[in-house]
Amino acid sequence: MKFIETKLAGVVIIEPKVFADDRGWFMESFNEPLFHQQLAEFGHPIPRPFVQDNHSCSKKHVLRGLHFQRDPHAQGKLVRVTAGSAYDVAVDIRKGSETFGQWLGVELSAKNGRMLWIPEGFAHGFLALEDNTEFLYKTTDIYSKACEQSINWNDPAIGIQWPVTEGLIISQKDEEAPLLSQVVSSVSVLTGNVTSSELQVIGDDRGSLIALEQGRDIPFDVRRAYYIFNTKAGISRGSHAHFRLEQYIICLSGKCRILIDDGVTQESIWLDAPNKAIHIKKLIWREMHDFSEDCVLLVFASNHYDEGDYLRNYDDFMRAVKRYA
Ligand SMILES: Cc1cn([C@H]2C[C@H](O)[C@@H](COP(=O)(O)OP(=O)(O)O[C@H]3O[C@@H](C)C(=O)[C@@H](O)[C@H]3O)O2)c(=O)[nH]c1=O
């Protein structure tokens, strides 16, 4: 298998090794250790495991896309064509990325056997170039109707040079999809590694209740929870990042300001109501400031305490961002 980096950091073309003999041929279509090793060598993050396989069949000149899923069900996709051929496109929608809004087009066909790895943070679409084009792909998260989002295939700001533009067959949803500029302002904060959300409050005359479910609200397996309270006036906390740990943070009472920084952009988010939550993924520098006296900050974490997972020095954090983000 040959792994080829592209102009969009993180997107990788994979060319399989095909063993042909009189019976036909054989190829490995996925090999996890090799996939992870190559991504690590390129300095790209190791994705979460694949949890869903999809298979679609399209008539000639069907265009599907541009699609992506928002957090907490953002998807990385490993795509390939097993019959016919398609012009496959990835668009970088990672806020703050040097190649934000840029696109990459690759022909995938049953004949060339090529695959494309499209990590989270990209929108994806393809144009079938032949009748009965079969598209097969693995995704790192399950389908979620609530999280799916389309961007218009013909957005002039992206300017994709589709090989055919007349007589296309496109779903109504895709034809009516908004422009990147309309979508991205409502996508996640920073590079997509921080998401803020408003939780549903269930209330009656007795008062209020908020329920958090793993999978629905907290998008990772919770291994640890801790809370911060009685913080003295003028004290700030945090000032570190994590290589891998994910956190889901809620302010149960009072308020505080969370400063988050992905190495490119900084943003402050106030947690000042119990129905506001933020999900912070890996490689985000965070600081907590302006604690009110009554602030109780509850943190759910994806792992047990591990000092080795901390980046406590900002220069080390920046180096890690350049290498892995
Ligand atoms: C994508 C998907 C759709 N569906 C359903 C929803 C709908 O009723 C029907 C058809 O859905 P769509 O029209 O969105 O299918 P389609 O246009 O083929 O969507 C796909 O497009 C390509 C470009 C991608 O990148 C994919 O991630 C996916 O978004 O299938 C699922 O049940 N599970 C899934 O994973």
mmCIF file of C-alpha atoms and ligand atoms in Angstrom:
data_model
loop_
_atom_site.group_PDB
_atom_site.id
_atom_site.type_symbol
_atom_site.label_atom_id
_atom_site.label_comp_id
_atom_site.label_asym_id
_atom_site.label_seq_id
_atom_site.Cartn_x
_atom_site.Cartn_y
_atom_site.Cartn_z
ATOM 1 C CA MET A 1 0.000 0.000 0.000
ATOM 2 C CA LYS A 2 1.277 3.420 -0.934
ATOM 3 C CA PHE A 3 0.281 6.461 1.122
ATOM 4 C CA ILE A 4 0.515 9.826 -0.620
ATOM 5 C CA GLU A 5 0.186 13.160 1.168
ATOM 6 C CA THR A 6 -1.870 15.873 -0.530
ATOM 7 C CA LYS A 7 -1.927 19.675 -0.493
ATOM 8 C CA LEU A 8 -4.602 19.488 2.236
ATOM 9 C CA ALA A 9 -2.729 18.434 5.384
ATOM 10 C CA GLY A 10 -4.421 15.351 6.799
ATOM 11 C CA VAL A 11 -6.020 14.144 3.553
ATOM 12 C CA VAL A 12 -4.148 11.126 2.210
ATOM 13 C CA ILE A 13 -4.417 9.136 -1.047
ATOM 14 C CA ILE A 14 -3.925 5.402 -0.580
ATOM 15 C CA GLU A 15 -2.951 3.168 -3.477
ATOM 16 C CA PRO A 16 -3.387 -0.513 -2.725
ATOM 17 C CA LYS A 17 -0.959 -3.222 -3.746
ATOM 18 C CA VAL A 18 -2.825 -5.541 -6.106
ATOM 19 C CA PHE A 19 -1.677 -9.168 -6.474
ATOM 20 C CA ALA A 20 -2.938 -10.528 -9.798
ATOM 21 C CA ASP A 21 -2.806 -14.136 -10.979
ATOM 22 C CA ASP A 22 -4.802 -16.393 -13.348
ATOM 23 C CA ARG A 23 -7.693 -16.483 -10.910
ATOM 24 C CA GLY A 24 -8.078 -12.725 -10.714
ATOM 25 C CA TRP A 25 -6.568 -10.453 -8.079
ATOM 26 C CA PHE A 26 -6.254 -9.784 -4.361
ATOM 27 C CA MET A 27 -5.651 -6.602 -2.399
ATOM 28 C CA GLU A 28 -5.836 -5.415 1.182
ATOM 29 C CA SER A 29 -8.462 -2.680 1.293
ATOM 30 C CA PHE A 30 -7.687 -1.708 4.906
ATOM 31 C CA ASN A 31 -4.881 -2.513 7.309
ATOM 32 C CA GLU A 32 -5.196 -0.633 10.593
ATOM 33 C CA PRO A 33 -1.596 -0.929 11.911
ATOM 34 C CA LEU A 34 -0.195 0.235 8.562
ATOM 35 C CA PHE A 35 -2.755 3.044 8.307
ATOM 36 C CA HIS A 36 -1.910 4.305 11.796
ATOM 37 C CA GLN A 37 1.827 3.981 11.254
ATOM 38 C CA GLN A 38 1.693 5.992 8.030
ATOM 39 C CA LEU A 39 -0.489 8.727 9.516
ATOM 40 C CA ALA A 40 1.908 8.974 12.481
ATOM 41 C CA GLU A 41 4.883 9.229 10.106
ATOM 42 C CA PHE A 42 3.161 12.072 8.265
ATOM 43 C CA GLY A 43 2.527 13.725 11.659
ATOM 44 C CA HIS A 44 -1.260 13.406 11.298
ATOM 45 C CA PRO A 45 -3.538 12.442 14.193
ATOM 46 C CA ILE A 46 -4.528 8.805 14.614
ATOM 47 C CA PRO A 47 -8.272 8.627 14.024
ATOM 48 C CA ARG A 48 -10.845 6.948 16.202
ATOM 49 C CA PRO A 49 -11.735 3.398 15.070
ATOM 50 C CA PHE A 50 -14.101 2.943 12.144
ATOM 51 C CA VAL A 51 -17.612 2.109 13.342
ATOM 52 C CA GLN A 52 -19.775 2.181 10.202
ATOM 53 C CA ASP A 53 -19.408 1.037 6.586
ATOM 54 C CA ASN A 54 -21.532 2.617 3.833
ATOM 55 C CA HIS A 55 -22.194 1.530 0.272
ATOM 56 C CA SER A 56 -24.011 3.588 -2.354
ATOM 57 C CA CYS A 57 -24.667 3.136 -6.059
ATOM 58 C CA SER A 58 -25.050 6.112 -8.375
ATOM 59 C CA LYS A 59 -26.094 6.740 -11.938
ATOM 60 C CA LYS A 60 -23.743 8.611 -14.268
ATOM 61 C CA HIS A 61 -23.518 12.292 -13.299
ATOM 62 C CA VAL A 62 -25.076 11.928 -9.856
ATOM 63 C CA LEU A 63 -23.399 14.408 -7.522
ATOM 64 C CA ARG A 64 -23.575 13.757 -3.774
ATOM 65 C CA GLY A 65 -22.279 16.347 -1.337
ATOM 66 C CA LEU A 66 -20.715 18.342 0.013
ATOM 67 C CA HIS A 67 -21.398 16.655 3.331
ATOM 68 C CA PHE A 68 -19.980 16.499 6.835
ATOM 69 C CA GLN A 69 -21.277 15.785 10.334
ATOM 70 C CA ARG A 70 -20.953 18.191 13.239
ATOM 71 C CA ASP A 71 -19.710 17.213 16.672
ATOM 72 C CA PRO A 72 -20.397 15.094 18.639
ATOM 73 C CA HIS A 73 -20.670 12.828 15.569
ATOM 74 C CA ALA A 74 -17.997 14.294 13.299
ATOM 75 C CA GLN A 75 -16.731 11.632 10.913
ATOM 76 C CA GLY A 76 -13.437 10.733 9.312
ATOM 77 C CA LYS A 77 -14.062 8.797 6.069
ATOM 78 C CA LEU A 78 -11.995 6.274 4.155
ATOM 79 C CA VAL A 79 -13.600 6.192 0.724
ATOM 80 C CA ARG A 80 -13.178 4.084 -2.422
ATOM 81 C CA VAL A 81 -14.994 3.061 -5.590
ATOM 82 C CA THR A 82 -15.584 -0.623 -6.327
ATOM 83 C CA ALA A 83 -17.479 -0.290 -9.626
ATOM 84 C CA GLY A 84 -17.359 2.534 -12.170
ATOM 85 C CA SER A 85 -15.557 5.758 -11.346
ATOM 86 C CA ALA A 86 -16.065 9.003 -9.471
ATOM 87 C CA TYR A 87 -14.480 12.399 -9.074
ATOM 88 C CA ASP A 88 -14.043 12.637 -5.317
ATOM 89 C CA VAL A 89 -13.668 15.963 -3.524
ATOM 90 C CA ALA A 90 -12.579 17.000 -0.023
ATOM 91 C CA VAL A 91 -12.910 20.604 1.200
ATOM 92 C CA ASP A 92 -10.977 21.894 4.203
ATOM 93 C CA ILE A 93 -13.460 23.480 6.632
ATOM 94 C CA ARG A 94 -11.120 23.525 9.656
ATOM 95 C CA LYS A 95 -11.338 27.054 11.041
ATOM 96 C CA GLY A 96 -7.892 28.558 11.322
ATOM 97 C CA SER A 97 -6.386 26.057 8.886
ATOM 98 C CA GLU A 98 -3.888 27.467 6.395
ATOM 99 C CA THR A 99 -5.845 25.733 3.624
ATOM 100 C CA PHE A 100 -9.313 26.639 4.913
ATOM 101 C CA GLY A 101 -11.857 26.660 2.025
ATOM 102 C CA GLN A 102 -9.470 24.888 -0.369
ATOM 103 C CA TRP A 103 -10.500 21.716 -2.179
ATOM 104 C CA LEU A 104 -8.864 18.621 -3.549
ATOM 105 C CA GLY A 105 -10.239 16.431 -6.343
ATOM 106 C CA VAL A 106 -9.109 12.858 -7.004
ATOM 107 C CA GLU A 107 -10.434 10.323 -9.478
ATOM 108 C CA LEU A 108 -11.340 7.094 -7.736
ATOM 109 C CA SER A 109 -12.270 4.109 -9.829
ATOM 110 C CA ALA A 110 -12.676 0.348 -9.644
ATOM 111 C CA LYS A 111 -9.739 0.235 -12.055
ATOM 112 C CA ASN A 112 -7.249 2.408 -10.131
ATOM 113 C CA GLY A 113 -8.366 1.017 -6.727
ATOM 114 C CA ARG A 114 -7.400 4.284 -5.068
ATOM 115 C CA MET A 115 -8.771 5.283 -1.688
ATOM 116 C CA LEU A 116 -8.958 8.672 -0.051
ATOM 117 C CA TRP A 117 -8.638 9.269 3.706
ATOM 118 C CA ILE A 118 -10.654 12.362 4.667
ATOM 119 C CA PRO A 119 -10.328 13.156 8.365
ATOM 120 C CA GLU A 120 -12.759 15.124 10.530
ATOM 121 C CA GLY A 121 -12.799 18.794 9.621
ATOM 122 C CA PHE A 122 -13.415 18.266 5.901
ATOM 123 C CA ALA A 123 -16.567 18.315 3.811
ATOM 124 C CA HIS A 124 -16.824 15.567 1.227
ATOM 125 C CA GLY A 125 -18.630 14.999 -2.062
ATOM 126 C CA PHE A 126 -18.314 13.084 -5.283
ATOM 127 C CA LEU A 127 -19.536 13.030 -8.866
ATOM 128 C CA ALA A 128 -20.215 9.630 -10.445
ATOM 129 C CA LEU A 129 -18.571 9.489 -13.859
ATOM 130 C CA GLU A 130 -20.271 6.262 -14.991
ATOM 131 C CA ASP A 131 -23.558 4.459 -14.481
ATOM 132 C CA ASN A 132 -23.589 1.996 -11.564
ATOM 133 C CA THR A 133 -20.737 3.680 -9.734
ATOM 134 C CA GLU A 134 -20.466 1.918 -6.403
ATOM 135 C CA PHE A 135 -18.996 3.914 -3.556
ATOM 136 C CA LEU A 136 -17.819 2.157 -0.401
ATOM 137 C CA TYR A 137 -16.609 3.944 2.695
ATOM 138 C CA LYS A 138 -15.751 3.482 6.337
ATOM 139 C CA THR A 139 -16.610 6.172 8.892
ATOM 140 C CA THR A 140 -15.237 6.905 12.363
ATOM 141 C CA ASP A 141 -18.637 7.824 13.765
ATOM 142 C CA ILE A 142 -22.175 6.679 13.191
ATOM 143 C CA TYR A 143 -24.683 8.472 10.980
ATOM 144 C CA SER A 144 -26.522 11.172 12.874
ATOM 145 C CA LYS A 145 -29.365 12.975 11.168
ATOM 146 C CA ALA A 146 -29.187 15.744 13.782
ATOM 147 C CA CYS A 147 -25.495 16.385 13.043
ATOM 148 C CA GLU A 148 -25.452 16.094 9.245
ATOM 149 C CA GLN A 149 -24.739 19.254 7.292
ATOM 150 C CA SER A 150 -24.389 20.049 3.589
ATOM 151 C CA ILE A 151 -22.441 22.821 1.895
ATOM 152 C CA ASN A 152 -23.390 23.846 -1.638
ATOM 153 C CA TRP A 153 -21.444 21.832 -4.246
ATOM 154 C CA ASN A 154 -21.223 24.907 -6.465
ATOM 155 C CA ASP A 155 -20.167 27.476 -3.838
ATOM 156 C CA PRO A 156 -18.146 30.053 -5.839
ATOM 157 C CA ALA A 157 -16.012 30.789 -2.768
ATOM 158 C CA ILE A 158 -14.737 27.200 -2.891
ATOM 159 C CA GLY A 159 -14.689 27.059 -6.703
ATOM 160 C CA ILE A 160 -14.512 23.293 -7.247
ATOM 161 C CA GLN A 161 -13.698 22.470 -10.873
ATOM 162 C CA TRP A 162 -16.135 19.581 -11.305
ATOM 163 C CA PRO A 163 -15.355 17.685 -14.539
ATOM 164 C CA VAL A 164 -19.049 17.976 -15.554
ATOM 165 C CA THR A 165 -21.485 20.717 -14.565
ATOM 166 C CA GLU A 166 -24.414 20.238 -16.953
ATOM 167 C CA GLY A 167 -27.196 17.687 -16.530
ATOM 168 C CA LEU A 168 -26.158 16.680 -13.011
ATOM 169 C CA ILE A 169 -28.498 14.644 -10.824
ATOM 170 C CA ILE A 170 -28.515 16.166 -7.329
ATOM 171 C CA SER A 171 -30.824 15.652 -4.348
ATOM 172 C CA GLN A 172 -33.033 18.562 -3.338
ATOM 173 C CA LYS A 173 -31.215 18.735 0.016
ATOM 174 C CA ASP A 174 -27.855 19.137 -1.726
ATOM 175 C CA GLU A 175 -29.163 21.568 -4.338
ATOM 176 C CA GLU A 176 -30.529 23.813 -1.572
ATOM 177 C CA ALA A 177 -27.458 23.512 0.673
ATOM 178 C CA PRO A 178 -26.050 26.765 2.109
ATOM 179 C CA LEU A 179 -22.697 28.310 1.246
ATOM 180 C CA LEU A 180 -19.552 27.563 3.250
ATOM 181 C CA SER A 181 -19.600 31.108 4.696
ATOM 182 C CA GLN A 182 -23.122 30.542 6.040
ATOM 183 C CA VAL A 183 -22.289 27.165 7.505
ATOM 184 C CA VAL A 184 -18.904 27.691 8.997
ATOM 185 C CA SER A 185 -19.859 30.505 11.337
ATOM 186 C CA SER A 186 -22.179 28.063 13.063
ATOM 187 C CA VAL A 187 -19.739 25.143 13.026
ATOM 188 C CA SER A 188 -17.535 24.434 15.989
ATOM 189 C CA VAL A 189 -15.325 27.014 17.564
ATOM 190 C CA LEU A 190 -11.643 27.183 16.570
ATOM 191 C CA THR A 191 -10.430 24.125 14.645
ATOM 192 C CA GLY A 192 -13.320 21.913 15.641
ATOM 193 C CA ASN A 193 -11.540 20.602 18.710
ATOM 194 C CA VAL A 194 -13.770 22.709 20.948
ATOM 195 C CA THR A 195 -17.557 22.644 20.791
ATOM 196 C CA SER A 196 -19.940 24.533 23.003
ATOM 197 C CA SER A 197 -23.510 23.394 23.372
ATOM 198 C CA GLU A 198 -26.687 24.322 25.138
ATOM 199 C CA LEU A 199 -28.220 21.522 27.178
ATOM 200 C CA GLN A 200 -31.909 20.869 27.328
ATOM 201 C CA VAL A 201 -33.428 21.912 30.653
ATOM 202 C CA ILE A 202 -36.361 19.770 31.749
ATOM 203 C CA GLY A 203 -38.423 21.894 34.108
ATOM 204 C CA ASP A 204 -41.727 21.948 35.925
ATOM 205 C CA ASP A 205 -43.117 23.889 38.949
ATOM 206 C CA ARG A 206 -40.708 22.055 41.234
ATOM 207 C CA GLY A 207 -37.609 23.320 39.457
ATOM 208 C CA SER A 208 -35.204 22.203 36.743
ATOM 209 C CA LEU A 209 -33.285 19.109 35.729
ATOM 210 C CA ILE A 210 -30.671 18.409 33.098
ATOM 211 C CA ALA A 211 -29.825 14.858 32.040
ATOM 212 C CA LEU A 212 -26.505 14.020 30.417
ATOM 213 C CA GLU A 213 -26.202 10.821 28.439
ATOM 214 C CA GLN A 214 -22.985 9.281 27.271
ATOM 215 C CA GLY A 215 -23.058 9.072 23.480
ATOM 216 C CA ARG A 216 -25.813 11.657 23.127
ATOM 217 C CA ASP A 217 -24.362 14.557 25.141
ATOM 218 C CA ILE A 218 -20.960 13.395 26.310
ATOM 219 C CA PRO A 219 -19.315 12.076 23.159
ATOM 220 C CA PHE A 220 -16.758 9.783 24.791
ATOM 221 C CA ASP A 221 -16.600 7.023 27.399
ATOM 222 C CA VAL A 222 -16.293 8.733 30.784
ATOM 223 C CA ARG A 223 -13.443 7.308 32.881
ATOM 224 C CA ARG A 224 -13.215 10.098 35.457
ATOM 225 C CA ALA A 225 -15.155 13.054 36.837
ATOM 226 C CA TYR A 226 -13.925 15.812 39.125
ATOM 227 C CA TYR A 227 -15.136 19.180 40.307
ATOM 228 C CA ILE A 228 -13.499 22.451 41.141
ATOM 229 C CA PHE A 229 -15.050 24.676 43.815
ATOM 230 C CA ASN A 230 -14.122 27.167 46.549
ATOM 231 C CA THR A 231 -11.675 28.789 44.130
ATOM 232 C CA LYS A 232 -10.110 31.786 45.847
ATOM 233 C CA ALA A 233 -10.699 35.281 44.410
ATOM 234 C CA GLY A 234 -8.282 36.256 41.640
ATOM 235 C CA ILE A 235 -7.021 32.694 41.139
ATOM 236 C CA SER A 236 -6.732 31.263 37.621
ATOM 237 C CA ARG A 237 -6.426 27.553 36.880
ATOM 238 C CA GLY A 238 -5.593 25.286 33.968
ATOM 239 C CA SER A 239 -2.812 26.591 31.707
ATOM 240 C CA HIS A 240 -2.125 23.311 30.024
ATOM 241 C CA ALA A 241 -3.201 21.135 27.091
ATOM 242 C CA HIS A 242 -3.505 17.387 26.676
ATOM 243 C CA PHE A 243 -2.144 15.139 23.975
ATOM 244 C CA ARG A 244 -5.191 12.878 23.992
ATOM 245 C CA LEU A 245 -7.595 13.572 26.850
ATOM 246 C CA GLU A 246 -11.081 14.850 26.050
ATOM 247 C CA GLN A 247 -13.114 16.792 28.578
ATOM 248 C CA TYR A 248 -16.734 17.815 28.895
ATOM 249 C CA ILE A 249 -17.142 20.781 31.229
ATOM 250 C CA ILE A 250 -20.219 22.261 32.888
ATOM 251 C CA CYS A 251 -20.533 25.026 35.446
ATOM 252 C CA LEU A 252 -23.127 23.747 37.923
ATOM 253 C CA SER A 253 -23.282 27.001 39.850
ATOM 254 C CA GLY A 254 -21.762 30.474 39.535
ATOM 255 C CA LYS A 255 -19.570 31.246 36.546
ATOM 256 C CA CYS A 256 -16.078 31.322 35.127
ATOM 257 C CA ARG A 257 -14.364 32.175 31.861
ATOM 258 C CA ILE A 258 -12.587 29.460 29.888
ATOM 259 C CA LEU A 259 -9.904 30.665 27.523
ATOM 260 C CA ILE A 260 -9.243 28.184 24.763
ATOM 261 C CA ASP A 261 -6.448 28.314 22.245
ATOM 262 C CA ASP A 262 -5.768 25.937 19.353
ATOM 263 C CA GLY A 263 -2.380 27.450 18.566
ATOM 264 C CA VAL A 264 -3.861 29.733 15.924
ATOM 265 C CA THR A 265 -6.879 31.407 17.491
ATOM 266 C CA GLN A 266 -7.819 32.240 21.078
ATOM 267 C CA GLU A 267 -11.369 32.529 22.293
ATOM 268 C CA SER A 268 -13.031 33.044 25.677
ATOM 269 C CA ILE A 269 -16.176 31.157 26.532
ATOM 270 C CA TRP A 270 -18.185 32.066 29.618
ATOM 271 C CA LEU A 271 -19.679 29.145 31.456
ATOM 272 C CA ASP A 272 -22.270 31.114 33.359
ATOM 273 C CA ALA A 273 -25.338 28.866 33.381
ATOM 274 C CA PRO A 274 -25.780 25.177 34.232
ATOM 275 C CA ASN A 275 -27.141 24.417 30.761
ATOM 276 C CA LYS A 276 -23.947 25.468 28.975
ATOM 277 C CA ALA A 277 -21.364 22.804 28.239
ATOM 278 C CA ILE A 278 -18.100 22.716 26.379
ATOM 279 C CA HIS A 279 -16.393 19.717 24.904
ATOM 280 C CA ILE A 280 -12.633 20.107 24.564
ATOM 281 C CA LYS A 281 -10.739 17.567 22.531
ATOM 282 C CA LYS A 282 -7.007 16.997 22.332
ATOM 283 C CA LEU A 283 -4.349 19.657 21.778
ATOM 284 C CA ILE A 284 -6.239 22.673 23.068
ATOM 285 C CA TRP A 285 -4.564 25.010 25.514
ATOM 286 C CA ARG A 286 -7.055 25.991 28.206
ATOM 287 C CA GLU A 287 -7.052 28.497 31.060
ATOM 288 C CA MET A 288 -9.824 29.131 33.574
ATOM 289 C CA HIS A 289 -10.230 32.693 34.820
ATOM 290 C CA ASP A 290 -12.663 34.958 36.678
ATOM 291 C CA PHE A 291 -14.176 32.316 38.963
ATOM 292 C CA SER A 292 -17.158 33.580 40.916
ATOM 293 C CA GLU A 293 -17.125 32.696 44.625
ATOM 294 C CA ASP A 294 -19.939 30.145 44.163
ATOM 295 C CA CYS A 295 -18.472 28.543 41.025
ATOM 296 C CA VAL A 296 -18.686 24.741 40.892
ATOM 297 C CA LEU A 297 -17.094 23.412 37.739
ATOM 298 C CA LEU A 298 -17.816 19.776 36.907
ATOM 299 C CA VAL A 299 -15.447 18.047 34.466
ATOM 300 C CA PHE A 300 -15.974 14.655 32.811
ATOM 301 C CA ALA A 301 -12.790 13.177 31.376
ATOM 302 C CA SER A 302 -12.162 10.453 28.820
ATOM 303 C CA ASN A 303 -9.282 8.967 30.786
ATOM 304 C CA HIS A 304 -7.778 8.406 34.193
ATOM 305 C CA TYR A 305 -5.246 10.929 35.442
ATOM 306 C CA ASP A 306 -2.014 10.631 33.461
ATOM 307 C CA GLU A 307 0.711 13.217 33.973
ATOM 308 C CA GLY A 308 2.349 12.020 30.731
ATOM 309 C CA ASP A 309 -0.652 13.280 28.747
ATOM 310 C CA TYR A 310 -0.160 16.892 29.917
ATOM 311 C CA LEU A 311 1.523 19.696 27.979
ATOM 312 C CA ARG A 312 2.230 22.253 30.686
ATOM 313 C CA ASN A 313 4.549 24.517 28.748
ATOM 314 C CA TYR A 314 3.101 26.736 25.997
ATOM 315 C CA ASP A 315 6.125 26.313 23.692
ATOM 316 C CA ASP A 316 5.820 22.510 23.958
ATOM 317 C CA PHE A 317 2.124 22.876 23.172
ATOM 318 C CA MET A 318 2.877 24.922 20.037
ATOM 319 C CA ARG A 319 5.434 22.340 18.913
ATOM 320 C CA ALA A 320 2.860 19.560 19.418
ATOM 321 C CA VAL A 321 0.224 21.538 17.472
ATOM 322 C CA LYS A 322 2.611 21.953 14.537
ATOM 323 C CA ARG A 323 3.420 18.269 14.585
ATOM 324 C CA TYR A 324 0.066 16.631 15.297
ATOM 325 C CA ALA A 325 -2.900 19.011 14.901
HETATM 326 C C1 LIG B 1 -25.227 8.861 5.026
HETATM 327 C C2 LIG B 1 -26.373 8.029 5.604
HETATM 328 C C3 LIG B 1 -27.658 8.182 5.107
HETATM 329 N N1 LIG B 1 -28.679 7.451 5.625
HETATM 330 C C4 LIG B 1 -30.023 7.612 5.045
HETATM 331 C C5 LIG B 1 -30.580 9.016 5.124
HETATM 332 C C6 LIG B 1 -31.388 9.149 3.854
HETATM 333 O O1 LIG B 1 -32.717 8.702 4.068
HETATM 334 C C7 LIG B 1 -30.733 8.200 2.877
HETATM 335 C C8 LIG B 1 -29.884 8.895 1.817
HETATM 336 O O2 LIG B 1 -29.038 9.817 2.491
HETATM 337 P P1 LIG B 1 -28.202 10.921 1.699
HETATM 338 O O3 LIG B 1 -29.016 11.471 0.602
HETATM 339 O O4 LIG B 1 -27.664 11.891 2.690
HETATM 340 O O5 LIG B 1 -27.027 10.028 1.087
HETATM 341 P P2 LIG B 1 -25.700 10.518 0.394
HETATM 342 O O6 LIG B 1 -25.990 11.750 -0.405
HETATM 343 O O7 LIG B 1 -25.102 9.385 -0.329
HETATM 344 O O8 LIG B 1 -24.784 10.908 1.641
HETATM 345 C C9 LIG B 1 -23.420 10.626 1.654
HETATM 346 O O9 LIG B 1 -22.767 11.516 0.767
HETATM 347 C C10 LIG B 1 -21.356 11.427 0.729
HETATM 348 C C11 LIG B 1 -20.855 12.517 -0.183
HETATM 349 C C12 LIG B 1 -20.744 11.438 2.068
HETATM 350 O O10 LIG B 1 -19.681 12.007 2.312
HETATM 351 C C13 LIG B 1 -21.421 10.618 3.090
HETATM 352 O O11 LIG B 1 -20.905 10.841 4.391
HETATM 353 C C14 LIG B 1 -22.907 10.794 3.069
HETATM 354 O O12 LIG B 1 -23.213 12.092 3.564
HETATM 355 O O13 LIG B 1 -29.924 7.321 3.651
HETATM 356 C C15 LIG B 1 -28.472 6.542 6.633
HETATM 357 O O14 LIG B 1 -29.427 5.874 7.094
HETATM 358 N N2 LIG B 1 -27.196 6.379 7.132
HETATM 359 C C16 LIG B 1 -26.141 7.083 6.639
HETATM 360 O O15 LIG B 1 -24.974 6.893 7.117
#
